[in-house]
Tab-separated table of C-alpha atoms in Angstrom:
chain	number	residue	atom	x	y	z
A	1	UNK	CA	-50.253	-30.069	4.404
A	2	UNK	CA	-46.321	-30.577	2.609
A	3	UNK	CA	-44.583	-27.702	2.455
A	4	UNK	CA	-42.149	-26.920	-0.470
A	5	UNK	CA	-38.784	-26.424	0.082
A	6	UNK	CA	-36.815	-24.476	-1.571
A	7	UNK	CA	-33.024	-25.080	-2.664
A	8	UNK	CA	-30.173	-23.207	-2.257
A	9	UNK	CA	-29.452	-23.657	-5.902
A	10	UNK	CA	-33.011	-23.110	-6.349
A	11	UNK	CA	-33.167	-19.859	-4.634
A	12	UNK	CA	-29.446	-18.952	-6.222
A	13	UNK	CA	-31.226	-18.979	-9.499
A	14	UNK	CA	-33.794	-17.041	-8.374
A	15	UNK	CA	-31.934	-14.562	-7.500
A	16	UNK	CA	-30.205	-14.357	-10.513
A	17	UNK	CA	-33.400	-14.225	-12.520
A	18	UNK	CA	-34.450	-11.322	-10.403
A	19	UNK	CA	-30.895	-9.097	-10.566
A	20	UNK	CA	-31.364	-9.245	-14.184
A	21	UNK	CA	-35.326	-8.978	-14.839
A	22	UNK	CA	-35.102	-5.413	-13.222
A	23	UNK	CA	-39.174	-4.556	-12.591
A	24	UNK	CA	-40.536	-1.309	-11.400
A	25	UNK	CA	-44.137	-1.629	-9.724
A	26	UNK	CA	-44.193	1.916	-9.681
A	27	UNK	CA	-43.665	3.792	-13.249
A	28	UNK	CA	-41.338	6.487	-14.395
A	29	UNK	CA	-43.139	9.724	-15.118
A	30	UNK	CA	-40.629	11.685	-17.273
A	31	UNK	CA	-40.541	15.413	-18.114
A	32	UNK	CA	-42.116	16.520	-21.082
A	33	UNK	CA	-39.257	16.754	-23.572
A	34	UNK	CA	-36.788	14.208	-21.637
A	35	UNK	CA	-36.952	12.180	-25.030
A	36	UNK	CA	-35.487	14.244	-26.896
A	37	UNK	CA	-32.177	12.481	-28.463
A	38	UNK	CA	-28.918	13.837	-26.548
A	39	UNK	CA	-25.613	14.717	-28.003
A	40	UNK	CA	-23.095	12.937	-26.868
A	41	UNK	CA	-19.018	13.601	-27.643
A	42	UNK	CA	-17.215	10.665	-28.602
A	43	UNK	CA	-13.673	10.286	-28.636
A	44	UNK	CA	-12.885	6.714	-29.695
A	45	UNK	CA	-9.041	6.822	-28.910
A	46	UNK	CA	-5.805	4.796	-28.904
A	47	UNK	CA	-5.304	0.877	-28.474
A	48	UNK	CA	-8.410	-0.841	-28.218
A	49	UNK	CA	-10.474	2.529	-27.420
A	50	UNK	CA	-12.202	2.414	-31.254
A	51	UNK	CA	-12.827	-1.400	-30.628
A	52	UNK	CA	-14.848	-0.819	-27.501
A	53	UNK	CA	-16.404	2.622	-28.131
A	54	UNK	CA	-17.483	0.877	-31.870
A	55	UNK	CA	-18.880	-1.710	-30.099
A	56	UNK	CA	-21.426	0.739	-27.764
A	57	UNK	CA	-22.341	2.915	-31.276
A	58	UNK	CA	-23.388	-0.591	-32.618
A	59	UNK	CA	-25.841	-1.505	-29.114
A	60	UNK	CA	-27.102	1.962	-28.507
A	61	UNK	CA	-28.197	2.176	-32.586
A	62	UNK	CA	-29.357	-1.290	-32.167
A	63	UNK	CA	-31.872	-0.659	-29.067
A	64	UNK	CA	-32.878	3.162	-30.652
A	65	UNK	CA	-31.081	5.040	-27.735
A	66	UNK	CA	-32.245	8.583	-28.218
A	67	UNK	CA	-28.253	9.634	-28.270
A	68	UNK	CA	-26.219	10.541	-31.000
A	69	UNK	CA	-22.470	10.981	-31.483
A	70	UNK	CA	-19.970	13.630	-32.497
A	71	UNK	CA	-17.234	11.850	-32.830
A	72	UNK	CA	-13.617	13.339	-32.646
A	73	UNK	CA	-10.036	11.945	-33.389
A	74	UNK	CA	-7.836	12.063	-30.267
A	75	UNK	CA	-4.404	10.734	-29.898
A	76	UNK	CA	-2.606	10.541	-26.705
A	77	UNK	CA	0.445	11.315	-28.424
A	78	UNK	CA	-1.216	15.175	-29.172
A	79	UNK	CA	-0.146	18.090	-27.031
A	80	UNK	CA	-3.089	18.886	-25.543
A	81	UNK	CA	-6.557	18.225	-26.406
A	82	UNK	CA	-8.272	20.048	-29.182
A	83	UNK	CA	-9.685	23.318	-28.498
A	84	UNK	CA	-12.519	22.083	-30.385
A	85	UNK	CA	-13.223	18.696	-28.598
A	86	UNK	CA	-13.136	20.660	-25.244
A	87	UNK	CA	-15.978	22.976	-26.864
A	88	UNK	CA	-18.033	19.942	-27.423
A	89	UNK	CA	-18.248	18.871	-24.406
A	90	UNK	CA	-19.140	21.471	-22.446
A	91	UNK	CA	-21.271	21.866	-25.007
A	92	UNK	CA	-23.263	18.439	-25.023
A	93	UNK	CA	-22.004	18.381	-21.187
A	94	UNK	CA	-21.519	14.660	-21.387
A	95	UNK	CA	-18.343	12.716	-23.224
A	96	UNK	CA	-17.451	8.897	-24.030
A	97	UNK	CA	-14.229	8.129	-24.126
A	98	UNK	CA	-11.197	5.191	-24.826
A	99	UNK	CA	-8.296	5.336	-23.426
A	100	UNK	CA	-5.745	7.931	-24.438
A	101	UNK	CA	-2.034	6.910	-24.692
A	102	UNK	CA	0.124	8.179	-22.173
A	103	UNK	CA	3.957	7.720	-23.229
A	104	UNK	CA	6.290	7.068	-20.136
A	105	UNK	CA	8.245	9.212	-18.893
A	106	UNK	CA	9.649	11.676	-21.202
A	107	UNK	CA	7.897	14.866	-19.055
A	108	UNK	CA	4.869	13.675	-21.318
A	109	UNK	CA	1.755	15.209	-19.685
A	110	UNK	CA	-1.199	12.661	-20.034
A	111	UNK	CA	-3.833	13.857	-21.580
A	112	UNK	CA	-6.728	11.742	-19.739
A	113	UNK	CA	-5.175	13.834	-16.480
A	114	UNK	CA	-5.383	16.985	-18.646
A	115	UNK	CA	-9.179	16.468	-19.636
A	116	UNK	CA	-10.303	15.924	-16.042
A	117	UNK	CA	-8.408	19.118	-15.356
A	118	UNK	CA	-9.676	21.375	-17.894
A	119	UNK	CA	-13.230	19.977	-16.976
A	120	UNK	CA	-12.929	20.427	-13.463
A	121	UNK	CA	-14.173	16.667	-13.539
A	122	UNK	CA	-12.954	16.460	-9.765
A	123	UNK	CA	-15.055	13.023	-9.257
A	124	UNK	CA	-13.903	9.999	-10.723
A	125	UNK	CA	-16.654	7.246	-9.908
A	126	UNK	CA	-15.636	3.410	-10.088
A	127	UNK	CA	-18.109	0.645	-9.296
A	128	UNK	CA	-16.373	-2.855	-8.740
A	129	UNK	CA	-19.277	-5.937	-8.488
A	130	UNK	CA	-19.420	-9.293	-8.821
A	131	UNK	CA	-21.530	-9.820	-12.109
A	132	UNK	CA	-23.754	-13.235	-12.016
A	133	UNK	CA	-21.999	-15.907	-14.314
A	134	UNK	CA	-18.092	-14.697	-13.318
A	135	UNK	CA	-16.352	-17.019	-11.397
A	136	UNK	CA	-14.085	-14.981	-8.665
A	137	UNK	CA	-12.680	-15.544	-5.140
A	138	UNK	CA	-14.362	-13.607	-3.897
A	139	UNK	CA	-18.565	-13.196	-3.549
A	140	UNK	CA	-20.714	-10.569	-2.264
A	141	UNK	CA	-18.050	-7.891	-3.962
A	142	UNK	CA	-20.055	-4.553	-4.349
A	143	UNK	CA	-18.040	-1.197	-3.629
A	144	UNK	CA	-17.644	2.272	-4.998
A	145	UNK	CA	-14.756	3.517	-5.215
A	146	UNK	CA	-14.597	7.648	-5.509
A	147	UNK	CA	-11.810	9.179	-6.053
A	148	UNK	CA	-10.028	13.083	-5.897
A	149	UNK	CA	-9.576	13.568	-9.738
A	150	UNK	CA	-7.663	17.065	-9.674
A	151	UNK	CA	-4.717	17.254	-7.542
A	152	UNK	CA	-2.267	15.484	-4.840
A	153	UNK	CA	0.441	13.309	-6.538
A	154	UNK	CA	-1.309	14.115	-10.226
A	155	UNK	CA	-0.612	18.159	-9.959
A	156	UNK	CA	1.903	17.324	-12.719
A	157	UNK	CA	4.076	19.865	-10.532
A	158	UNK	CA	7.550	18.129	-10.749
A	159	UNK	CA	11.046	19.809	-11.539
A	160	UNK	CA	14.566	18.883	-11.066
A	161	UNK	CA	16.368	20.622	-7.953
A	162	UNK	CA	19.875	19.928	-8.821
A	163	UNK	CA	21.072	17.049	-11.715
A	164	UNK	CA	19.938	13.551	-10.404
A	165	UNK	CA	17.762	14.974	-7.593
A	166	UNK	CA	13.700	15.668	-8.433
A	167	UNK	CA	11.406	16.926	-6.333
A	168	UNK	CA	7.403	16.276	-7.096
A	169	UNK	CA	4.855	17.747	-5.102
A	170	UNK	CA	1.883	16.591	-3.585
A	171	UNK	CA	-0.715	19.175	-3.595
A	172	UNK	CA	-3.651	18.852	-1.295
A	173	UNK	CA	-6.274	21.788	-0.425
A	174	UNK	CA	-9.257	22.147	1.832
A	175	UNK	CA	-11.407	22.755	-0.783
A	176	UNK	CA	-11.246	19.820	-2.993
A	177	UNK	CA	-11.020	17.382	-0.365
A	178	UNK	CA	-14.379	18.807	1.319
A	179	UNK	CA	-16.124	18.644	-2.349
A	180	UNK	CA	-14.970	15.021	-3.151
A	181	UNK	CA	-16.225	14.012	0.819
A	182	UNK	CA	-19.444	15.603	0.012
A	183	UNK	CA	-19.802	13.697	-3.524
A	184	UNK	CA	-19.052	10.692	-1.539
A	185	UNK	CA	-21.750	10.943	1.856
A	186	UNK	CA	-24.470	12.231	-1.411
A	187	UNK	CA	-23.547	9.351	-3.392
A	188	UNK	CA	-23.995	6.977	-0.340
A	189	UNK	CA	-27.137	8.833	0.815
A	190	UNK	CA	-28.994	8.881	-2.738
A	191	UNK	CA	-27.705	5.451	-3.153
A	192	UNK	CA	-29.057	3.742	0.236
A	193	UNK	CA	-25.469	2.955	0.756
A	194	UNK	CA	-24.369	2.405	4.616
A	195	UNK	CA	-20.955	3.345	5.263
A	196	UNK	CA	-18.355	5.844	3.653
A	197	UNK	CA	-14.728	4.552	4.160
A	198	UNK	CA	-11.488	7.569	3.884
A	199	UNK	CA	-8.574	5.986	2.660
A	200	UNK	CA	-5.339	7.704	3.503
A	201	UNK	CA	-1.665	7.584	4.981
A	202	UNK	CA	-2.174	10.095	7.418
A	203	UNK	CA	-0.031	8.454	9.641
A	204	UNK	CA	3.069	9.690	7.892
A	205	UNK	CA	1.819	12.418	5.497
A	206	UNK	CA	0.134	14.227	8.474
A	207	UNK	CA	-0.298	17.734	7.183
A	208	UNK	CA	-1.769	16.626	3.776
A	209	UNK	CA	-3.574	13.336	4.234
A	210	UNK	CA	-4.369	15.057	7.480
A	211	UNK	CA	-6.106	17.949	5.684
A	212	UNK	CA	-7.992	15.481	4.006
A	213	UNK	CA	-9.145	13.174	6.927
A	214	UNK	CA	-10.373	16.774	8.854
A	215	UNK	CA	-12.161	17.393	5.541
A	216	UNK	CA	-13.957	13.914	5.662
A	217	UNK	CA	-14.857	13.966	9.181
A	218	UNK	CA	-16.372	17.280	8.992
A	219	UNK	CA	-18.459	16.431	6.385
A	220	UNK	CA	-19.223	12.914	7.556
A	221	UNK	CA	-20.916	14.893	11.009
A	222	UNK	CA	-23.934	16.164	8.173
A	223	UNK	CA	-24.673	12.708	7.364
A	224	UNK	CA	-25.157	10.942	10.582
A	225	UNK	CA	-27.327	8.027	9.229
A	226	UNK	CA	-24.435	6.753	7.160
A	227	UNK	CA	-21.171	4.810	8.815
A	228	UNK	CA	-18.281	6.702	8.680
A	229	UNK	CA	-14.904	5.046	8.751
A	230	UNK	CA	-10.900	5.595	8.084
A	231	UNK	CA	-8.146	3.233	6.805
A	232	UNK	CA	-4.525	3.475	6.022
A	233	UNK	CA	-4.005	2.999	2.473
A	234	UNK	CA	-1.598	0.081	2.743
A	235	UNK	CA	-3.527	-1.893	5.223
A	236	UNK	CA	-6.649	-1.374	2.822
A	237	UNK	CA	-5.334	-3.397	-0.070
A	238	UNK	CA	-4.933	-6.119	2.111
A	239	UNK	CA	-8.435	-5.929	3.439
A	240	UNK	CA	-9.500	-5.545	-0.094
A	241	UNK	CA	-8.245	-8.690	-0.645
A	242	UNK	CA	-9.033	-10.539	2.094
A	243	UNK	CA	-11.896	-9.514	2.669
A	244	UNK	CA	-13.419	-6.767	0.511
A	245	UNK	CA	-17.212	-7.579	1.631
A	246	UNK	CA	-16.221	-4.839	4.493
A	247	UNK	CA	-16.135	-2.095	1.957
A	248	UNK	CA	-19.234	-0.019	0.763
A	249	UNK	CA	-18.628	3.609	-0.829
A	250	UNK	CA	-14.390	4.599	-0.209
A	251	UNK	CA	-13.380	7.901	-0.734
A	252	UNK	CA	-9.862	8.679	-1.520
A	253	UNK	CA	-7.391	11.258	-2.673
A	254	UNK	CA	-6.137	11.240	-6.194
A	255	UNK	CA	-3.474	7.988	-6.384
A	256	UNK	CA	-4.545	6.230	-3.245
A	257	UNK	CA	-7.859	6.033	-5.560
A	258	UNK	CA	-6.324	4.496	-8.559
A	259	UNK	CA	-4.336	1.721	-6.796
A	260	UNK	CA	-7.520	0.980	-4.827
A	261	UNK	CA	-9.930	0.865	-7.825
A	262	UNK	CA	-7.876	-1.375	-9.853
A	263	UNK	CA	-7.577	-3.636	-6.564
A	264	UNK	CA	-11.266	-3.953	-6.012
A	265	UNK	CA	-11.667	-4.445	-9.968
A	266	UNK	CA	-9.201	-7.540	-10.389
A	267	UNK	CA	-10.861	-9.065	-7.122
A	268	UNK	CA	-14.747	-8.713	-8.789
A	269	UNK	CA	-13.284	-9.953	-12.382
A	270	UNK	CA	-10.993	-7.790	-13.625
A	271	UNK	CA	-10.947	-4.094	-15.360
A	272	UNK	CA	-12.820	-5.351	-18.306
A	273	UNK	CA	-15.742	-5.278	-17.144
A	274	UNK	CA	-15.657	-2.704	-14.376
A	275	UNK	CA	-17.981	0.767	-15.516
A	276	UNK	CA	-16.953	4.265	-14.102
A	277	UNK	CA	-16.715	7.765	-15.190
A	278	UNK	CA	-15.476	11.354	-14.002
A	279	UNK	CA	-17.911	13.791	-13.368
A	280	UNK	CA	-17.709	17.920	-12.785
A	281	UNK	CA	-20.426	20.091	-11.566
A	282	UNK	CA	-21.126	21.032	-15.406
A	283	UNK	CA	-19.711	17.928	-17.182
A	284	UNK	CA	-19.183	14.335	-17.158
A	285	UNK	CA	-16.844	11.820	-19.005
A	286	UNK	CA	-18.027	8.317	-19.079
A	287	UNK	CA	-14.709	5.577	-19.307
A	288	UNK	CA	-13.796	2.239	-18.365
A	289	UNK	CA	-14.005	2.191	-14.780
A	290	UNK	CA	-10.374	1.137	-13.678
A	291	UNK	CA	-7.249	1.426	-15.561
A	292	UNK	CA	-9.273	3.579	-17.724
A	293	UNK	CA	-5.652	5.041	-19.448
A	294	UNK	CA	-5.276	1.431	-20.614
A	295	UNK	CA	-4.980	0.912	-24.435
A	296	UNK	CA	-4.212	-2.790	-24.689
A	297	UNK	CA	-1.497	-4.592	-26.442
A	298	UNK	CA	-0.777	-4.944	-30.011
A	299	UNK	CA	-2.023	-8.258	-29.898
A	300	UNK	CA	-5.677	-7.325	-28.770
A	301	UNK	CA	-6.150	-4.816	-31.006
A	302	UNK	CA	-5.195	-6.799	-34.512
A	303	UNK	CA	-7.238	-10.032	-32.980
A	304	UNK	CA	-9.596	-8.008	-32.117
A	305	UNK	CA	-10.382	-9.342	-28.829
A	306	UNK	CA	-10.837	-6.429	-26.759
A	307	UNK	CA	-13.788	-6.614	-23.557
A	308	UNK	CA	-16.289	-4.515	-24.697
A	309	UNK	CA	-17.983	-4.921	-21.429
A	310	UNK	CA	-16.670	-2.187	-19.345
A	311	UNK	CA	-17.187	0.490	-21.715
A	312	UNK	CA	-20.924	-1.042	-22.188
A	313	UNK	CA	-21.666	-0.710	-18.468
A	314	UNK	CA	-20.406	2.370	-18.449
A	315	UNK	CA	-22.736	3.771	-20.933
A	316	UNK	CA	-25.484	2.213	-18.906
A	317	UNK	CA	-24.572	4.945	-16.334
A	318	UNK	CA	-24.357	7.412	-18.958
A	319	UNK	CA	-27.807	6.708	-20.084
A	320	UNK	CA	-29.153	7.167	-16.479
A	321	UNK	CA	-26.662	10.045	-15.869
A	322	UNK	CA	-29.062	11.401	-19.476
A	323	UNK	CA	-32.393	9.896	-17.196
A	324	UNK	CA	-33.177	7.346	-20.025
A	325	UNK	CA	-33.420	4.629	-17.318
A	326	UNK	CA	-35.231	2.208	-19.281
A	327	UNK	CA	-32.645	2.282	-21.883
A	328	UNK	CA	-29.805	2.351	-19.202
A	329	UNK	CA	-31.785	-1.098	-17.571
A	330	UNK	CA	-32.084	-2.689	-21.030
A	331	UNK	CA	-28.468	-2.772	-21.640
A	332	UNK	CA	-27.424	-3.636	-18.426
A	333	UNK	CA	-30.125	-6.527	-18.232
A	334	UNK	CA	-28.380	-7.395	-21.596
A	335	UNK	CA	-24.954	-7.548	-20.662
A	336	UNK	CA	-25.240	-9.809	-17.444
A	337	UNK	CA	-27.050	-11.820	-19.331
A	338	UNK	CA	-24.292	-12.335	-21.693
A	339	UNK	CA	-22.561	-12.505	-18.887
A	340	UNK	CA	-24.675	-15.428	-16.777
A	341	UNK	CA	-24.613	-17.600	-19.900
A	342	UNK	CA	-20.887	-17.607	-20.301
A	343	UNK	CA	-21.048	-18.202	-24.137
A	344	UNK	CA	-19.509	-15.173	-25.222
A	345	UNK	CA	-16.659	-14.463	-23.350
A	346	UNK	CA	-12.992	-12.266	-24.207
A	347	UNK	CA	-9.795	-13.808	-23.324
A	348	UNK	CA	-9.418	-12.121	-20.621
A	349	UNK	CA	-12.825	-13.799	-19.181
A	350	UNK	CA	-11.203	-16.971	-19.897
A	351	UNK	CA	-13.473	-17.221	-23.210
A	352	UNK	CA	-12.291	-16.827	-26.574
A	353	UNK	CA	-15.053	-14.333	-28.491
A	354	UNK	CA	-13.790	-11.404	-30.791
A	355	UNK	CA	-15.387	-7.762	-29.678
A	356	UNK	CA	-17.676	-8.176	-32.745
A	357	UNK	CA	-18.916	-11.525	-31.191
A	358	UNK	CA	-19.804	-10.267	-27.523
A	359	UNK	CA	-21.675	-6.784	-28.949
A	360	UNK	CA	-23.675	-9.038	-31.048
A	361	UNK	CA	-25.109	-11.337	-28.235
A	362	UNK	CA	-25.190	-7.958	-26.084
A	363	UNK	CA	-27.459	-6.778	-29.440
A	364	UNK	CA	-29.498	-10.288	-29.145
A	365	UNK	CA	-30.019	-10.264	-25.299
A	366	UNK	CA	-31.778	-6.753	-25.540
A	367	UNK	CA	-35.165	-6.771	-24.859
C-alpha cells in the first residue's frame, strides 16, 4: 500500500493555514451580559497616533465589535494629562492610545511615563513574534517581554548638584519588583509558557538590580514547574540577536525593558507590527508594543503611510483583555492574513500601501 508523503513546503503551508484558521473544538460559554458593548477611552495622539488609532475605529465598526469610543484630544506637548481623560479611564478601566510626543530634553516630563504613573499601570506587556508572510533573520521568534513600568531610571527624580554636574536617581523597591516577578511567573503559568528569564546588571548595580534579582528568585520558588533563569542585560542583547529562540517570557526593570523590547521587535520585523500594552490592577492601556512613545516623521504622517498593524494587534489583546475572544481571533486571523499574502504592505514592510490601503484588506480578510 503507497504511502503519501508529505513536503516540507507542504507541511509549512499547513501550518500556516492552521496558525491563522484558529478552531476551538470546545465552545466558549460566556456570562450572561458579557455582550454588552464596552467603553473604551481613546486618545488618538501626536504623529501618526490618529492614523493608526483611525485605522482600528474603521475594523472594529467594520466587524460590529461591541466597543465604543470616547475619544479625547491629547498632546504630548500638554502639562499633564487632563483631569478629565484620567476620569475616563478609570472609569471605562481600559484606554487606547498613540503615541504622545515627548520633547527632548528641556526637563519636559513625558506624559506616556506620567499616565502609567497616575494609573499605577506597573506592567508593561510586549509580545515580539515572527508573523507568517515576514521575511526576518531570524525564525521561531516568540517572546514576551514584561517590563517594571513605575520606577528605576524613569522616577523622573533628577536635579543638578552643582552647575555642570547632575545627579539622577535610580529608584528600585521591594515591592514593585516582587509585583512585576509575580505578573511575570502568572503570565507564564496561565500562558503554558516554560521559562521566565530576569534581566539585570546586578553585577555592578548590586544593591538595586540586586533587590530585584532577590525579588525574582523568591517568587520564582512558588512556581516550580516553570524555568527560571538570569542574564546580564548587556550580554542579553547579544543573545537576542544571535539567538533569540532561547528566550520565552523576560522580566525586567523599567529601562533594561525598553532597550530589550525594541531589540526583540526589530529582530521579529520591526515595531510596526509588534502589539503590547500596560496594565494596573484596576486599569489597562493598550499601545504599540515597542517604541510605543514613537510618533513618526513628518514624512509618514502627510503620505500617510503609517503601519497600522501594531496598534491592530494590540486591540486584538484588548478585545480578549474585554473577553470578546471571537472578535479578538477575527482580527488577528485578519491581519496575518494580510500579512501571509504580502499585498498590502507599509514602507517600512518593504511594501508601499497607504494606512487607508492595509485597514481596508484588514476590513476584507475578516471573516
Amino acid at each position: 500500500m503507497a504511502t503519501r508523503r508529505t513536503t516540507p513546503l507542504l507541511k509549512r503551508l499547513f501550518a500556516s493555514h492552521s496558525r491563522l484558521n484558529p478552531t476551538r473544538s470546545v465552545t466558549y460559554m460566556h456570562r450572561p451580559g458579557d455582550g454588552t458593548p464596552r467603553a473604551v477611552t481613546l486618545i488618538p495622539g501626536d504623529g501618526v497616533g490618529p492614523l493608526v488609532t483611525g485605522s482600528v475605529e474603521q475594523v472594529m465598526e467594520a466587524m460590529h465589535a461591541p466597543v465604543y469610543f470616547e475619544k479625547f484630544d491629547v498632546h504630548g506637548d500638554m502639562k499633564a494629562v487632563p483631569a478629565e481623560v484620567i476620569e475616563s479611564i478609570k472609569k471605562n478601566q481600559v484606554c487606547l492610545k498613540g503615541g504622545l510626543a515627548t520633547p527632548m530634553g528641556g526637563g519636559v516630563s513625558s506624559l506616556n511615563v506620567q499616565l502609567r504613573k497616575d494609573l499605577d499601570l506597573y506592567a508593561s506587556l510586549v509580545n515580539c513574534f515572527n508573523l507568517p508572510g515576514l521575511p526576518t533573520r531570524h525564525d521561531s521568534v516568540d517572546i514576551v517581554v514584561i517590563r517594571e513600568n513605575t520606577e528605576g531610571e524613569y522616577s523622573g527624580l533628577e536635579h543638578e548638584v552643582v552647575p555642570g554636574v547632575v545627579e539622577s536617581l535610580k529608584v528600585i523597591t521591594k515591592f514593585c519588583s516582587e509585583r512585576i516577578a509575580k505578573y511575570a511567573f502568572e503570565y507564564a503559568y496561565l500562558n503554558n509558557r516554560k521559562k521566565v528569564t530576569a534581566v539585570h546588571k546586578a553585577n555592578i548595580m548590586k544593591l538595586a538590580d540586586g533587590l530585584f534579582l532577590e525579588s525574582c528568585r523568591e517568587v520564582a520558588a512558588n512556581y516550580p514547574g516553570i524555568k527560571y533563569n538570569e542574564i546580564i542585560v548587556d550580554n542579553c542583547c547579544m543573545q537576542l540577536v544571535s539567538k533569540p529562540e532561547q528566550f520565552d517570557v523576560m522580566v525586567t526593570p523599567n529601562l533594561y525593558g525598553n532597550l530589550v523590547a525594541n531589540t526583540a521587535a526589530g529582530i521579529a520585523g520591526g515595531t510596526g507590527v509588534m502589539p503590547g500594552g500596560n496594565v494596573g490592577a484596576e486599569t489597562a492601556v493598550f499601545e504599540q508594543g515597542a517604541s510605543a512613545g514613537n510618533v513618526g516623521d513628518s514624512k509618514v504622517v502627510e503620505q500617510k503611510i503609517a503601519n497600522p498593524v501594531a496598534l491592530l494587534l494590540s486591540s486584538s489583546m484588548m478585545l480578549r483583555h474585554l473577553q470578546f475572544p471571537a472578535f479578538a481571533d477575527r482580527l488577528e486571523t485578519a491581519v496575518k492574513r494580510v500579512i501571509l499574502e504580502g499585498k498590502y504592505r507599509t514602507k517600512d514592510l518593504g511594501g508601499t500601501s497607504t494606512t487607508q490601503e492595509v485597514t481596508d484588506a484588514v476590513i476584507a480578510a475578516l471573516e
